[in-house]
Short mmCIF file of C-alpha atoms and ligand atoms in Angstrom, two decimals:
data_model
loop_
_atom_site.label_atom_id
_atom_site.label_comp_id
_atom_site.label_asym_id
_atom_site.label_seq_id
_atom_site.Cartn_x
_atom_site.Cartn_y
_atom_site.Cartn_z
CA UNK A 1047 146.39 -51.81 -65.83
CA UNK A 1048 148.37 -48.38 -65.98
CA UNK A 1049 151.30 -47.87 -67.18
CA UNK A 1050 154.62 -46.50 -65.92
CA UNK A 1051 155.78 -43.79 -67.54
CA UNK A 1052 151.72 -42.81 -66.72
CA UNK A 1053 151.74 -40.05 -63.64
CA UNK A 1054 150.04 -41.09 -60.98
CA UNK A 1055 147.27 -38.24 -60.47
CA UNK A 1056 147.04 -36.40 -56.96
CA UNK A 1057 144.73 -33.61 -55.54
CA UNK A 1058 146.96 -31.18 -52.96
CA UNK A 1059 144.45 -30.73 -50.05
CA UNK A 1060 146.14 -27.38 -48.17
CA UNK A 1061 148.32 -25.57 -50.37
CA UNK A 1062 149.55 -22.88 -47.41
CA UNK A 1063 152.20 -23.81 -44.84
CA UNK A 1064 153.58 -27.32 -45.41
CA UNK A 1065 151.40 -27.67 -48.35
CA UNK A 1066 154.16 -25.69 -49.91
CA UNK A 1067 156.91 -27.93 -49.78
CA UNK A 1068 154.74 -30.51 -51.30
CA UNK A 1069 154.30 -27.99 -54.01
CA UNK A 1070 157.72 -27.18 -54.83
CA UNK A 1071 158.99 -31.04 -54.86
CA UNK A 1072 155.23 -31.69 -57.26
CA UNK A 1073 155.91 -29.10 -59.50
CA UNK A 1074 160.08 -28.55 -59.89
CA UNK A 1075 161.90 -31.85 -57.53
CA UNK A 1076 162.58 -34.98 -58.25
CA UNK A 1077 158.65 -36.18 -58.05
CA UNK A 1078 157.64 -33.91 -60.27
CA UNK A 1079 158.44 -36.62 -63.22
CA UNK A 1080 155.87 -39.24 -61.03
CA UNK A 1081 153.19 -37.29 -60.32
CA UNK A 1082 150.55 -35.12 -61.99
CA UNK A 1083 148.93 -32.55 -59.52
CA UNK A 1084 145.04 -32.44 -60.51
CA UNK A 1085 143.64 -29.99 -58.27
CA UNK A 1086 144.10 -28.85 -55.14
CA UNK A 1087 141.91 -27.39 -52.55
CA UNK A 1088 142.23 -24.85 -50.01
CA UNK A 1089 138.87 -22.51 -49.14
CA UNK A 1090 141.69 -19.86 -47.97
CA UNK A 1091 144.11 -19.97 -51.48
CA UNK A 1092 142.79 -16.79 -52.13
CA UNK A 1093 144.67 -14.99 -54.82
CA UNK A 1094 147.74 -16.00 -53.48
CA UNK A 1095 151.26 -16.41 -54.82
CA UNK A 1096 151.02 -20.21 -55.12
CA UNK A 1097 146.99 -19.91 -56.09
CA UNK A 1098 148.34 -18.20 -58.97
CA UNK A 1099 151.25 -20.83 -59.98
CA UNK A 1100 148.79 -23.06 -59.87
CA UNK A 1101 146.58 -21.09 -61.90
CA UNK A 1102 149.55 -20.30 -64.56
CA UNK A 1103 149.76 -24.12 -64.98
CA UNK A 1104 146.05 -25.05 -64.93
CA UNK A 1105 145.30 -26.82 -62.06
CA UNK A 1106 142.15 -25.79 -60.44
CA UNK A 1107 142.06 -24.93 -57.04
CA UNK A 1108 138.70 -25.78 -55.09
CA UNK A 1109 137.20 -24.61 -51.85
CA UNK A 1110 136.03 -27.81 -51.23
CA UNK A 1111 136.83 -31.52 -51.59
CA UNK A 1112 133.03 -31.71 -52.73
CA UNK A 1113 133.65 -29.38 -55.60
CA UNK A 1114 136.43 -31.02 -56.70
CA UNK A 1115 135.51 -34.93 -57.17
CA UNK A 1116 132.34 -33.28 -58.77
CA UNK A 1117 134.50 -32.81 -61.99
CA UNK A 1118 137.59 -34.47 -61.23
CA UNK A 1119 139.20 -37.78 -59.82
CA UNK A 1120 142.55 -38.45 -58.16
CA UNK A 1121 144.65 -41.87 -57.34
CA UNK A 1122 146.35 -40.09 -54.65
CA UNK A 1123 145.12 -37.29 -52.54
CA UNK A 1124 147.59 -35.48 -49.92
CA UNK A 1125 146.33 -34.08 -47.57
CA UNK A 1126 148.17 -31.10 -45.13
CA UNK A 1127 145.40 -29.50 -43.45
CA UNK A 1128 145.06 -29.05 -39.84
CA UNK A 1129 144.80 -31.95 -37.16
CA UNK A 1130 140.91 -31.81 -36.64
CA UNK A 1131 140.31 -31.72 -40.68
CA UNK A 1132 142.35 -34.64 -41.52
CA UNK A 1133 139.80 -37.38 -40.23
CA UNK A 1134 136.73 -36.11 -42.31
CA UNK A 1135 138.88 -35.13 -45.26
CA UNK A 1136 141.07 -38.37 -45.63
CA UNK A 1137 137.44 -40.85 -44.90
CA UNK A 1138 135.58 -38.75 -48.14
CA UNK A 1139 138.89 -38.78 -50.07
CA UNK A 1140 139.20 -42.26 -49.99
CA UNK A 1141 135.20 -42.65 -50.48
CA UNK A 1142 135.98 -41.29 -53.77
CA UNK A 1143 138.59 -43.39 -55.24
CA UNK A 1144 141.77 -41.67 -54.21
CA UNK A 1145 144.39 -43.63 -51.83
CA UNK A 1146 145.18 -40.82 -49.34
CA UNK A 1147 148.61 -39.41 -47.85
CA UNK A 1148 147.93 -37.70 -44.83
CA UNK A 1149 149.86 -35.63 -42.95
CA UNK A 1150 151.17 -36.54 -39.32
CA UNK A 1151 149.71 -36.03 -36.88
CA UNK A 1152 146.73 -39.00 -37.93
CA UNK A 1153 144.31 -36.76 -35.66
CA UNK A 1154 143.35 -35.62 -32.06
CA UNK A 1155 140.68 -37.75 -31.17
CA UNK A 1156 140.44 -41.23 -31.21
CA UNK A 1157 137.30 -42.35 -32.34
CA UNK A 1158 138.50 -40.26 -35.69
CA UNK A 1159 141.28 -42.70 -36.36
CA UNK A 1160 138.66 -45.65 -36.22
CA UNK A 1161 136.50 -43.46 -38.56
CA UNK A 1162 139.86 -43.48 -40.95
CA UNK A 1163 140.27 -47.19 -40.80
CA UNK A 1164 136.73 -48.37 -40.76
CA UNK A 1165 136.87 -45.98 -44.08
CA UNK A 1166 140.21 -47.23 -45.49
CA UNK A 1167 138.73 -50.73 -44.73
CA UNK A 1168 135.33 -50.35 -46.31
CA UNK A 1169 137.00 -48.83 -49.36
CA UNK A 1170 140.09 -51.09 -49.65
CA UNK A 1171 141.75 -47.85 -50.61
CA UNK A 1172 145.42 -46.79 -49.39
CA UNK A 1173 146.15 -45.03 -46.28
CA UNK A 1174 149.03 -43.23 -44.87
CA UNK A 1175 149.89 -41.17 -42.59
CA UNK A 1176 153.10 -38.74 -43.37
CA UNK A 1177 155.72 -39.40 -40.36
CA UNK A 1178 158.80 -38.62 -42.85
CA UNK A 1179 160.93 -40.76 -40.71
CA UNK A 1180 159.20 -43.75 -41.44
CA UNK A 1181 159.63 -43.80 -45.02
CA UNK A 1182 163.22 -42.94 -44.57
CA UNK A 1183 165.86 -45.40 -45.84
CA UNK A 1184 168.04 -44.75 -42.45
CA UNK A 1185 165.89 -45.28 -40.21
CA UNK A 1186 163.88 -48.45 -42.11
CA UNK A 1187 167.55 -50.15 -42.06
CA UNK A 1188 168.10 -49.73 -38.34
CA UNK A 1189 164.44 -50.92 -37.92
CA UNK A 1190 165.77 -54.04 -39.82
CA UNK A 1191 169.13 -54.56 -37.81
CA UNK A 1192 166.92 -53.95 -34.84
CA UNK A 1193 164.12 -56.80 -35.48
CA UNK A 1194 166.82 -59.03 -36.53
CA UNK A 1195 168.79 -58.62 -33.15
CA UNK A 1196 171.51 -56.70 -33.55
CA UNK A 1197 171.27 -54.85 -31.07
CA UNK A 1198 169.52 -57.55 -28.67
CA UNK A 1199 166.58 -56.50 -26.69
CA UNK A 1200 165.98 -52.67 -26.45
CA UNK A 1201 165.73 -51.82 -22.74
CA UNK A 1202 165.82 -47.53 -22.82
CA UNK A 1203 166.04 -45.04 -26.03
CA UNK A 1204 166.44 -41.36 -24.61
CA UNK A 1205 165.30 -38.68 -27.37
CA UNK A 1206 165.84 -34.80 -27.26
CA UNK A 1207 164.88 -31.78 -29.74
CA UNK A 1208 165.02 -28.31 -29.19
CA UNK A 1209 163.03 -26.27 -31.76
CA UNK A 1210 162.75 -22.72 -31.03
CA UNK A 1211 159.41 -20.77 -31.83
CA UNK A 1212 157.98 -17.39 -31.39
CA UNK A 1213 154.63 -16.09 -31.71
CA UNK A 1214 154.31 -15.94 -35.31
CA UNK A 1215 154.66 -19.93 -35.00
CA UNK A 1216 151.49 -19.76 -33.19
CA UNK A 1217 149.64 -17.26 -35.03
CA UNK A 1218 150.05 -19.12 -38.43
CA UNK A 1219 147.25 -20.75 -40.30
CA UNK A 1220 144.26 -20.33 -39.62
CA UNK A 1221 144.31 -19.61 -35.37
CA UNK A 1222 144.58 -23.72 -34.70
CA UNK A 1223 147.82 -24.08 -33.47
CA UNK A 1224 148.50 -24.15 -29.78
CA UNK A 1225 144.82 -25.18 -29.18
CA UNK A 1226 143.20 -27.90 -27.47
CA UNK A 1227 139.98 -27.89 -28.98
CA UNK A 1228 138.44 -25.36 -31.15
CA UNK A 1229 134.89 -23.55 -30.76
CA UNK A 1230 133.13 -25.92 -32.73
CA UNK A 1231 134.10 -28.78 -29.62
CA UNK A 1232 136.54 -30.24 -32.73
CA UNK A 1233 139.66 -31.77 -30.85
CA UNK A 1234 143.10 -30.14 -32.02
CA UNK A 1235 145.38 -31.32 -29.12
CA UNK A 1236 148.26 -29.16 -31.01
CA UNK A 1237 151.37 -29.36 -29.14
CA UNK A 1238 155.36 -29.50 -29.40
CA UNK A 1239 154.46 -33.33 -29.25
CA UNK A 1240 151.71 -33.39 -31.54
CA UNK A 1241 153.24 -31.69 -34.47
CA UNK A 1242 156.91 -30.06 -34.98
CA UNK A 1243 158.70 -32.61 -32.66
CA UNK A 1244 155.97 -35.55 -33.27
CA UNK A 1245 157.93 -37.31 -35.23
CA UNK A 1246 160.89 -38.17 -33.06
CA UNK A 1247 158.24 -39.35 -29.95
CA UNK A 1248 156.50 -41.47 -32.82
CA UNK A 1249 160.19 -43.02 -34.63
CA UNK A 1250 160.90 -44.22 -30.79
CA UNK A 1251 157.63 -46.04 -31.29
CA UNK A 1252 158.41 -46.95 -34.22
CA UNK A 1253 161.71 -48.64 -34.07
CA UNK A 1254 160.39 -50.69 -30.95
CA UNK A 1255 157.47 -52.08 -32.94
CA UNK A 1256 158.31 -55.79 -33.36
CA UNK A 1257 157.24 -55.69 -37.71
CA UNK A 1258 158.35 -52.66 -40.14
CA UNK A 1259 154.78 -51.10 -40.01
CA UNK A 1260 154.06 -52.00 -36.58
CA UNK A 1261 154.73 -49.65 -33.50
CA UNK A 1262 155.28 -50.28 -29.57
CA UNK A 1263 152.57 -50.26 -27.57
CA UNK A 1264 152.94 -47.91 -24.79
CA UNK A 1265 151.68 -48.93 -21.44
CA UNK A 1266 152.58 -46.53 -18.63
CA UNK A 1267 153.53 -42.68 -19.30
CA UNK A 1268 155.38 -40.55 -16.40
CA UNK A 1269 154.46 -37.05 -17.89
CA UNK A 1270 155.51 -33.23 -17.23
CA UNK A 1271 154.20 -31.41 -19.75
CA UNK A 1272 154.78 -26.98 -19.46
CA UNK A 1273 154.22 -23.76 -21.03
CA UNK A 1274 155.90 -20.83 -21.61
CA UNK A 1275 153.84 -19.29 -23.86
CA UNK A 1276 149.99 -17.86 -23.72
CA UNK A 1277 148.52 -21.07 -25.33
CA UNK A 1278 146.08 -24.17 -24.32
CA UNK A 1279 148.46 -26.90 -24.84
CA UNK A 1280 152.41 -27.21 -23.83
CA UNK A 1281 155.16 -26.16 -25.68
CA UNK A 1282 157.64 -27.98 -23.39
CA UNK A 1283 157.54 -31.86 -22.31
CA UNK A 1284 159.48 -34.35 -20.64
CA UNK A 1285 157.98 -38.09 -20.98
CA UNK A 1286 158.74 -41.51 -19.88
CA UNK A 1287 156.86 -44.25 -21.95
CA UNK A 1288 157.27 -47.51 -20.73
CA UNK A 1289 156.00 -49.88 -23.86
CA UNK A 1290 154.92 -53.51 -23.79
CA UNK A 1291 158.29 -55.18 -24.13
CA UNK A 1292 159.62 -53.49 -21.36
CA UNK A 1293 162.16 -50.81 -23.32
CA UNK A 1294 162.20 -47.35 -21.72
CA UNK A 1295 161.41 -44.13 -23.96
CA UNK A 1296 162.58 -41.09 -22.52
CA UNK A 1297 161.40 -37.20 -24.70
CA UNK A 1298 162.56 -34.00 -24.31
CA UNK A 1299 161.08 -31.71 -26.05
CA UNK A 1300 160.65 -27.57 -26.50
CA UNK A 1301 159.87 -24.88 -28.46
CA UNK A 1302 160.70 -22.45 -25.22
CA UNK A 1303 164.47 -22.12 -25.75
CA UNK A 1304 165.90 -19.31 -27.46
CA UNK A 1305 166.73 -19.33 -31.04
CA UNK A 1306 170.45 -19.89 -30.36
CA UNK A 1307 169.94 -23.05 -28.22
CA UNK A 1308 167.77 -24.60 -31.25
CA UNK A 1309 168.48 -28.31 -31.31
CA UNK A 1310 167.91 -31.02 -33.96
CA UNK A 1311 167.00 -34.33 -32.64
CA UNK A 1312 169.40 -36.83 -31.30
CA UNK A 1313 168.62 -39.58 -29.77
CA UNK A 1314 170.62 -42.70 -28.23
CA UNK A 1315 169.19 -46.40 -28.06
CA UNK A 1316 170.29 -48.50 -25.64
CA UNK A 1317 169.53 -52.55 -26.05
CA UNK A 1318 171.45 -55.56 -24.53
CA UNK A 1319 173.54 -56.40 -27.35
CA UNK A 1320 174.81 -52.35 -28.53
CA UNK A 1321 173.61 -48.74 -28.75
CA UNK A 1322 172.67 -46.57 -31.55
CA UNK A 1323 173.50 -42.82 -31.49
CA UNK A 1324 172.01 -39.82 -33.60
CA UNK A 1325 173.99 -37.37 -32.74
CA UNK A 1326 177.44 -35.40 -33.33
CA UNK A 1327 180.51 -37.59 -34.56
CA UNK A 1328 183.79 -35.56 -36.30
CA UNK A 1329 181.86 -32.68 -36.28
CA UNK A 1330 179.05 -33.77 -38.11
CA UNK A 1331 176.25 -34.86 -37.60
CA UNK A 1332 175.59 -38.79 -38.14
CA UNK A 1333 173.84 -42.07 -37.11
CA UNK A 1334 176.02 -45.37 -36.25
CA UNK A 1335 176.12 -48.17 -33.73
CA UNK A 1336 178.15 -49.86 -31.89
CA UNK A 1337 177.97 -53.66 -30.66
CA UNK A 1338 179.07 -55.06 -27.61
CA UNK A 1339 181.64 -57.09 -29.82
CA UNK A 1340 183.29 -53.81 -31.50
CA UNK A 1341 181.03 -53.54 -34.92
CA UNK A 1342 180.73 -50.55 -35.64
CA UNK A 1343 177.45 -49.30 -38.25
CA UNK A 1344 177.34 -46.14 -39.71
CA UNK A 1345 173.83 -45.45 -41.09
CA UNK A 1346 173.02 -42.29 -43.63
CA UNK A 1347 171.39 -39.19 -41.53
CA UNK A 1348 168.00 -39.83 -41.31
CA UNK A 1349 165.59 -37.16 -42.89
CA UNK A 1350 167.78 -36.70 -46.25
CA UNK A 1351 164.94 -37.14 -48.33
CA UNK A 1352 161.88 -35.82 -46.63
CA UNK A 1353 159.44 -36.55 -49.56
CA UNK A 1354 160.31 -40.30 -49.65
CA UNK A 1355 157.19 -40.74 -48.44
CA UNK A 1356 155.94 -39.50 -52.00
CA UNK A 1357 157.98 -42.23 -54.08
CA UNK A 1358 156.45 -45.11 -51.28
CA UNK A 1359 153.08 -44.21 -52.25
CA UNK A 1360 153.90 -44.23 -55.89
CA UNK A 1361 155.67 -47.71 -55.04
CA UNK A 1362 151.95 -48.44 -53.28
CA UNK A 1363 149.86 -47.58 -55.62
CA UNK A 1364 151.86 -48.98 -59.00
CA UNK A 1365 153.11 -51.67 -57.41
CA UNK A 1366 151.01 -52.40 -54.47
CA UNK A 1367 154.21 -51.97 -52.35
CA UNK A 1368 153.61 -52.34 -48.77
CA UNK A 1369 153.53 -48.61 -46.96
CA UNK A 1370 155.41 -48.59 -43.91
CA UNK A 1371 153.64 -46.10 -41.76
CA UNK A 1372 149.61 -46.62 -42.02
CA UNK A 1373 147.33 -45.47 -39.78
CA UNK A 1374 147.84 -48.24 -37.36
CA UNK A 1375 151.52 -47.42 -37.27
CA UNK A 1376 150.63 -43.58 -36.09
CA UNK A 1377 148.20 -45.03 -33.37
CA UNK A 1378 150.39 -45.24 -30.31
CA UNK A 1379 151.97 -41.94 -30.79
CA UNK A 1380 148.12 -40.61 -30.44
CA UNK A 1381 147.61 -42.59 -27.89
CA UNK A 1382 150.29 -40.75 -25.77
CA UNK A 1383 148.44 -37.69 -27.13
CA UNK A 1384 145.40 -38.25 -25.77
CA UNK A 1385 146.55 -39.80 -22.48
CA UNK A 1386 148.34 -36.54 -21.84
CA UNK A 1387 145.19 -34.29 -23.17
CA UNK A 1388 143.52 -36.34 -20.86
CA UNK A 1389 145.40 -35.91 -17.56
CA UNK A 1390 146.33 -32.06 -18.33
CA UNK A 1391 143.15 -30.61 -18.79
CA UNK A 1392 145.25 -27.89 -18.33
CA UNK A 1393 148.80 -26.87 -18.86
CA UNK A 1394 150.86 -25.85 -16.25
CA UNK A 1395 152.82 -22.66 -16.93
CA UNK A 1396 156.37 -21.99 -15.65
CA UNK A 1397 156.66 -20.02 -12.70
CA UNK A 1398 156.80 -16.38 -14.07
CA UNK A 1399 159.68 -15.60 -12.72
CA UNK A 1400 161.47 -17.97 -15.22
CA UNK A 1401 159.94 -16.77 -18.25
CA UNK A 1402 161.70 -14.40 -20.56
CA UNK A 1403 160.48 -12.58 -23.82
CA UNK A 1404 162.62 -11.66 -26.37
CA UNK A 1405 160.94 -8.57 -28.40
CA UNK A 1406 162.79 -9.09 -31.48
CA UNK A 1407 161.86 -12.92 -32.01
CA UNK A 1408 158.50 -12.35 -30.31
CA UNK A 1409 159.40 -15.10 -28.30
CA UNK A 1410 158.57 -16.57 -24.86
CA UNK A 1411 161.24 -19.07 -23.45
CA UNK A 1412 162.07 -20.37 -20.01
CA UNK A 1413 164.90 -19.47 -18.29
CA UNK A 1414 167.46 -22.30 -18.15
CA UNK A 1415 165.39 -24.60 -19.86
CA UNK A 1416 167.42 -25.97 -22.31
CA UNK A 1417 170.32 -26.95 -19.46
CA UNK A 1418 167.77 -28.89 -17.69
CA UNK A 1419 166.18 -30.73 -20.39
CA UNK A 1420 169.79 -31.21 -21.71
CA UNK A 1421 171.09 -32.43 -18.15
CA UNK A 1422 168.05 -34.93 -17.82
CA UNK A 1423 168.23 -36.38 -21.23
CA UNK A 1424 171.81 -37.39 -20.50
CA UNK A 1425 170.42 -38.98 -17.12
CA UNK A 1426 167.32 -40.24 -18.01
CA UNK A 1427 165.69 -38.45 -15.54
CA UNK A 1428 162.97 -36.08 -15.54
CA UNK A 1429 162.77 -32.30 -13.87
CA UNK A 1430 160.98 -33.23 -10.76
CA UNK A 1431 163.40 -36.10 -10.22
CA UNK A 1432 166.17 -33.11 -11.06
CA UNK A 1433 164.46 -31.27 -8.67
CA UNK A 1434 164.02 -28.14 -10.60
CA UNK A 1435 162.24 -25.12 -9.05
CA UNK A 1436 159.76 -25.22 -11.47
CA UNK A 1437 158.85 -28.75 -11.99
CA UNK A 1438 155.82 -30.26 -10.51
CA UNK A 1439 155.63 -34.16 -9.67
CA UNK A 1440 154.96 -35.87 -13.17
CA UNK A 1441 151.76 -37.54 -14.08
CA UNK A 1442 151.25 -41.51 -14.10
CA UNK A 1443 148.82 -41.96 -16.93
CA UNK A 1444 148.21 -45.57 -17.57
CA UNK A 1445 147.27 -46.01 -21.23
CA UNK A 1446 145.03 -49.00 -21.24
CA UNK A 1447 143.52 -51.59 -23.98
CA UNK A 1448 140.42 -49.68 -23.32
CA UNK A 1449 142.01 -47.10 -26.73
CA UNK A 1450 141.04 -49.62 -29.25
CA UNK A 1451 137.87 -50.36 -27.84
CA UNK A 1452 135.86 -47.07 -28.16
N1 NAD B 956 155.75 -33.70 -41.99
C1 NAD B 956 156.20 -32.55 -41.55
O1 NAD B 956 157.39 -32.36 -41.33
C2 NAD B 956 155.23 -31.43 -41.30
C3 NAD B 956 155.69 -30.11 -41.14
C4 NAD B 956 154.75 -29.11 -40.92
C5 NAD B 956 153.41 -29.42 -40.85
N2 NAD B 956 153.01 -30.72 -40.99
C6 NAD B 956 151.59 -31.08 -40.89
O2 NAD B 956 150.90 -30.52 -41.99
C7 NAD B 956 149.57 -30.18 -41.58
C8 NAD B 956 149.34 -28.70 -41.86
O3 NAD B 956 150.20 -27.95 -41.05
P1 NAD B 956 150.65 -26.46 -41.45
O4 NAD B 956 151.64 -26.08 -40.43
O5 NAD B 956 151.01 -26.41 -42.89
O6 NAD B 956 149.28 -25.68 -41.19
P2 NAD B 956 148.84 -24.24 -41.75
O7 NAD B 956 147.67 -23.83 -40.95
O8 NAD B 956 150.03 -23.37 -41.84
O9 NAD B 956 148.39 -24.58 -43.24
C9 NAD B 956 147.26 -25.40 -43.48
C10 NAD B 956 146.70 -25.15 -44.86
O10 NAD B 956 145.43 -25.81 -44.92
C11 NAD B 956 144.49 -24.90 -45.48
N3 NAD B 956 143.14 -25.24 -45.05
C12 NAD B 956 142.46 -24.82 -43.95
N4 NAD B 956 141.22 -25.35 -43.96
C13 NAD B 956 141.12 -26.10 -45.08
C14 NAD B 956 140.09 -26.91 -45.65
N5 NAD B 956 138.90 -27.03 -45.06
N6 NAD B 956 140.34 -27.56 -46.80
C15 NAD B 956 141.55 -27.46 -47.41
N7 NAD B 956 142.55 -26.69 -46.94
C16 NAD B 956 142.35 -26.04 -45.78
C17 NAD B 956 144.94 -23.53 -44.97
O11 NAD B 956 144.39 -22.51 -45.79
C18 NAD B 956 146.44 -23.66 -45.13
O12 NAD B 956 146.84 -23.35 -46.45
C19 NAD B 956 149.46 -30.55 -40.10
O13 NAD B 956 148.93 -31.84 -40.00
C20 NAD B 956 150.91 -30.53 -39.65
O14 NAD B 956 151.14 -31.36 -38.52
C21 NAD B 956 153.89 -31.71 -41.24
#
């Protein structure tokens, strides 16, 4: 039995990009007191700035995950690699002993997520996957008014982020982001709905699933996906998931607007008893709802703690706390990922006439974009319906059992 004033060990797989925020809350937040960072492994550390913090404290840094449980073991390993790595990476992690945080997306492909369970299964080890939002304290008490019917049945939630991003957003890392698949046939399916704005397509998932670590089930998809920029996949998307219950779930989403239009996520959930609105109240912005008989809830903003996921693990793995996203949980949002991968083999590009570059920022963006997306999130419509010049007729993908069954 550990004890606990004990750190809980962890090996930091991907120290570069978002592997640095991780960093800075192991080493000098809040979390530093909880955990004890091991090792970490990155074949691309290099003699980097944060190689060499790591260095200064003694923690070895690996090129591989083989090289490090040859010497070492961790409880928890993190994982914030790209999308096609997690799979492999999070099935050997767990094959060694350590309970595994990974990164949202789970992956691209599907039969990589069974891999993960069959894994997580066969090891009885820990897995979750890191949609912040579903560790958040927010937006796990709305789940919990919402199950228990305060806001009666939800028929529509409408969601809409803007998050501005030029070509150095695309260039990162190691040359994976934008793609659909890379040259090694290794799915990537990296998209505005796959990775910066995932999280708000999967928390409308989320907060329909019927139990806290269950999501909807979406059924039926009307899909316009676009780009602006020279990429495989879309940086632009406008979706309509219908999900088993019947609720509506309407996404907007772009990095194609220019920097000044950028956009956190607000979203408003309509069911038959009340609404719930993220969004702009005396100036600020807040979540609170409002029942048909004049209650009035104000929640905290979600997101004020994005390494709560960090302190549920802990709670898992001391306490053998229940984790409230697992890899079920992240299914359906990749199940809307591959359904669209699926019916765009290719992505259409806005008409070129409507596409503007901004030298300074690098940037690609679509000319009146953000007014459209903005006009049909307010509606519940989507472009085509708007009849905007540049939409094409959306997509019907029907997203069958046939997912669970590869
Ligand atoms: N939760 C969030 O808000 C959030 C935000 C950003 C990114 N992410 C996720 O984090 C993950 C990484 O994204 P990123 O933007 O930091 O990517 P990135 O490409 O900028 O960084 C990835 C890191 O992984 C390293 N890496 C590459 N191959 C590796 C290997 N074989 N073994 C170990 N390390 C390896 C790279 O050197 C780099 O340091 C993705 O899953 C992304 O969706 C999550």
């Amino acid at each position: 039995m550990r004890s606990d004033c004990e750190k809980v060990s962890l090996l930091l797989v991907g120290i570069g990009g978002f592997g640095n925020f991780y960093i800075r809350e192991l080493l000098y937040g809040a979390r530093a007191e909880v955990f004890q960072i091991v090792g970490a492994v990155d074949p691309y550390a290099g003699t980097g700035e944060t190689a060499r913090e790591l260095h200064d404290r003694g923690i070895p840094v690996f090129d591989t995950l083989e090289e490090f449980y040859r010497i070492h073991r961790a409880e928890l390993a993190v994982l914030v690699t790209p999308i096609h790595l997690h799979a492999g990476q999070a099935c050997y992690c767990m094959e060694h002993g350590s309970d595994v945080l990974c990164e949202k997306p789970i992956c691209a492909f599907p039969g990589d997520a069974w891999a993960m369970i069959e894994a997580r299964n066969r090891t009885g080890r820990k897995l979750a996957i890191g949609f912040q939002w579903s560790f958040d304290e927010a937006i796990l008490r709305l789940k919990q008014d919402i199950m228990d019917g305060v806001y009666g049945k939800i028929r529509r939630m409408r969601t809409i982020v803007f998050f501005p991003r030029g070509l150095t957003y695309y260039r990162r890392g190691s040359g994976w982001a934008g793609r659909r698949k890379l040259d090694t046939g290794q799915w990537i399916l990296d998209s505005v709905a796959s990775n910066a704005a995932a999280h708000y397509l999967h928390n409308m998932l989320f907060l329909c699933g019927s139990r806290i670590s269950e999501s909807a089930e979406p059924r039926v998809m009307e899909a316009e996906v676009y780009r602006a920029n020279p990429i495989e996949m879309f940086d632009t998307c406008a979706l309509r998931v219908s999900v088993t219950d019947g609720a509506e779930l309407l996404f907007y989403a772009t990095h194609a607007v220019p920097g000044a239009q950028a956009r956190e996520p607000e979203f408003v959930l309509e069911g038959e008893k009340g609404t719930v609105t993220l969004g702009y109240r005396e100036g600020e912005t807040a979540m609170w709802g409002c029942t048909a008989d004049g209650r009035v809830t104000v929640y905290e903003k979600p997101g004020a703690d994005g390494m709560g996921k960090l302190s549920c693990m802990e709670g898992a793995i001391r306490k053998g706390e229940p984790l409230s996203c697992v890899a079920e949980t992240a299914l359906p949002h990749l199940k809307c990922i591959w359904g669209l991968a699926e019916s765009f083999p290719e992505t259409p590009r806005f008409p070129e006439r409507y596409i503007e570059y901004e030298e300074d920022g690098e940037q690609y963006t679509c000319r009146g974009l953000g007014e459209a997306l903005d006009n049909c999130w307010q509606k519940g419509s989507l472009p085509y319906e708007e009849e905007m010049a540049w939409a094409r007729k959306p997509h019907e993908i029907f997203l069958g059992n046939t997912f669970y069954h590869e």
